[in-house]
Amino acid sequence: MKKIITDFLVIGSGVAGLRAAIELADHGKVIIVTKDVPTESSTEYAQGGVAVALSDEDEVGIHFEDTIKAGDGLCKRGAVKVLVEEGPRRISELIEWGAEFDREGPKLAFTMEAAHSRRRILHSKGDSTGKELERVLISKARSIKNIERLPFSTATDLVVEQDTCMGGHVISASDSVYIEAKSTVLATGGAGQIYSRTTNPAVATGDGMAMAYRAGAILEDMEFVQFHPTALFIPPAPHFLLSEAMRGEGALLRNKTGELFMKRYHPDAELAPRDVVSRAIMSEMTATGTDHVYLDLRHLGSEFIKNRFPRIYSTCLQYSVDITADMVPVSPAAHYIMGGVRTDRNGCTSIRGLYAAGEVACTGVHGANRLASNSLLEGLVYGYRAGQSAAARRLGRTAGKDLSSTGSSPDPAIPSNALAESDSIRQRLRDIMWKDAGIIRSKTSLNEVIEGLSRWDFILGMDFTSRRDLELKNMLTVALIIVKAASRRKESIGAHYRSDFPSQGKGPLKHSISKKTGAR
Ligand code: FAD
Ligand code: SIN
């Protein structure tokens, strides 16, 4: 197997990985590995915007309070303080690097989303905010000589020796490489693909969480999965997101009979917290015997809609839905995971030499439910911080011995396990997770998932050389972690709702921990 030695290894090229890499490049050679083309990430598809306390009517302290309230008591206050206080600096820097946010005259324009008490969401080209962030960060990274990017390269496992991360194994279409590094930053994003209804792109298969788990890292709060209330529902079309900013601008939710129903569930109606809106939609779907409700924008006017949401307008047209004239069929879909690899405020994980930032990490800023548009900001703030501390604490030595064959080190040149029925197992796993470990959970449903998934336990012990099979193993690992954590939490809080324990528990709120104990 080929071996490459570098100063820093960054896994993932979304907002968090790119921001970390830019910081690291001042201190040595950085290699960014990424599974697909560099832009393919959740970041690229982010629509609504990035929350930051920069408007005249806003204050960092109010952003702090809104974030804490959305997190339903489980946010780590110190981590939130860092997010809201350092956010404005990271955004100003992005603007200096060329980011163009929409403006009203000379001033930045801010929109509204659920659970924000102020208009504080910056957006770009209406609904292409994530694309603009990727454009600017990739162009900045390209301009730095110390950064090398390896697209179509999938990290398969971390290499940990004496509780210290020494780098990782990576496969491409034709090669298998061990990349040894003085610090490794995980920035692999989320795991939405483990649900059959998701807004996430195909790359979001929980690889970073699964790799960290196998390596012995602590994962935290994995039961908290956020379901976005409004994804396009025209099977077999993808569950394309219809941004919450649409409801922020006045779009309404109607059930099958055309009735506006949100007021019956929450005084803030369409702008109630995401978990409340998602459960209300599920309840309306059950009551009216259908698998979707409608998002109605027609009263906002055709010109406004086309200007404000051009990407959503043109994407829906591809599926023969004119959002200026038609009610849009929507359903909730898995969108974001609040839990992840536990880090401190500097991106340090429980393993020396391993850092994490962005959606793969759990800094505690989101608690039990993320405030809309806080995750792009988290990627910038904590990507920067992880980069800083990965540089400052880099290992002073390399391994000194050959670690290229430790852990799973599949070599694509050598035929190895190929999983029969891989695609069918993937689909069944996703369906089971959606049906029984989704928006509404119970002891019975979660036990059914554990039983359903356990028939594929053998996959966890196998090494694969194809990206698809590796992803399936990671999806299974993460699904089991989520379901077991959800079974242990016998209460409802934030995005975790148990029909058999519909209220918050009586004792003090606790974070949940997941850590590998046996062979798996
Ligand atoms: P990502 O941007 O997902 O990047 C992960 C990277 O890791 C990718 O490059 C991927 O290819 C790579 N990768 C994964 N596994 C491997 C592996 N094994 N080996 C190598 N590379 C790997 N948040 C907001 O704040 N505002 C919004 O408006 C917003 N809108 C959203 C809309 C959609 C449709 C979605 C899906 C999410 C949205 N979010 C939004 C959430 C936000 O986009 C993400 O949480 C955030 O972009 C995550 O950034 P990240 O850098 O952690 O991960
Ligand atoms: C959206 O545009 O609705 C997504 C915002 C987010 O998930 O933060």
mmCIF file of C-alpha atoms in Angstrom, residues 157 209-217 219 417 453-464 473-474 476-482 484 488 514-520:
data_model
loop_
_atom_site.group_PDB
_atom_site.id
_atom_site.type_symbol
_atom_site.label_atom_id
_atom_site.label_comp_id
_atom_site.label_asym_id
_atom_site.label_seq_id
_atom_site.Cartn_x
_atom_site.Cartn_y
_atom_site.Cartn_z
ATOM 1 C CA ASP A 157 -10.745 4.174 8.663
ATOM 2 C CA MET A 209 -19.059 9.220 13.006
ATOM 3 C CA ALA A 210 -18.653 5.521 12.180
ATOM 4 C CA MET A 211 -14.877 5.793 11.663
ATOM 5 C CA ALA A 212 -14.457 7.694 14.937
ATOM 6 C CA TYR A 213 -16.610 5.144 16.760
ATOM 7 C CA ARG A 214 -14.571 2.237 15.405
ATOM 8 C CA ALA A 215 -11.417 4.074 16.473
ATOM 9 C CA GLY A 216 -12.718 4.329 20.046
ATOM 10 C CA ALA A 217 -13.799 7.991 20.151
ATOM 11 C CA LEU A 219 -19.883 10.172 20.416
ATOM 12 C CA ASN A 417 -15.539 -8.763 -0.035
ATOM 13 C CA LEU A 453 -30.970 -4.106 11.812
ATOM 14 C CA SER A 454 -29.331 -6.892 13.776
ATOM 15 C CA ARG A 455 -29.853 -9.375 10.913
ATOM 16 C CA TRP A 456 -27.108 -7.408 9.110
ATOM 17 C CA ASP A 457 -24.666 -7.510 12.040
ATOM 18 C CA PHE A 458 -22.229 -9.573 9.963
ATOM 19 C CA ILE A 459 -21.568 -6.483 7.808
ATOM 20 C CA LEU A 460 -19.962 -4.695 10.765
ATOM 21 C CA GLY A 461 -17.120 -7.224 10.836
ATOM 22 C CA MET A 462 -16.280 -7.009 7.129
ATOM 23 C CA ASP A 463 -13.781 -4.864 5.181
ATOM 24 C CA PHE A 464 -14.813 -3.575 1.789
ATOM 25 C CA LYS A 473 -21.324 -0.478 6.869
ATOM 26 C CA ASN A 474 -21.062 3.092 8.175
ATOM 27 C CA LEU A 476 -25.533 0.529 9.773
ATOM 28 C CA THR A 477 -23.049 1.526 12.491
ATOM 29 C CA VAL A 478 -24.563 4.998 12.871
ATOM 30 C CA ALA A 479 -28.162 3.760 12.678
ATOM 31 C CA LEU A 480 -27.520 1.340 15.547
ATOM 32 C CA ILE A 481 -25.852 4.053 17.634
ATOM 33 C CA ILE A 482 -28.827 6.395 17.087
ATOM 34 C CA LYS A 484 -29.660 2.550 21.027
ATOM 35 C CA ARG A 488 -31.956 4.788 26.458
ATOM 36 C CA SER A 514 -21.928 6.273 22.848
ATOM 37 C CA LYS A 515 -18.600 4.460 22.852
ATOM 38 C CA LYS A 516 -17.532 1.134 21.404
ATOM 39 C CA THR A 517 -17.008 -1.422 24.154
ATOM 40 C CA GLY A 518 -16.618 -4.829 22.478
ATOM 41 C CA ALA A 519 -15.295 -5.823 19.071
ATOM 42 C CA ARG A 520 -18.078 -3.859 17.360
#
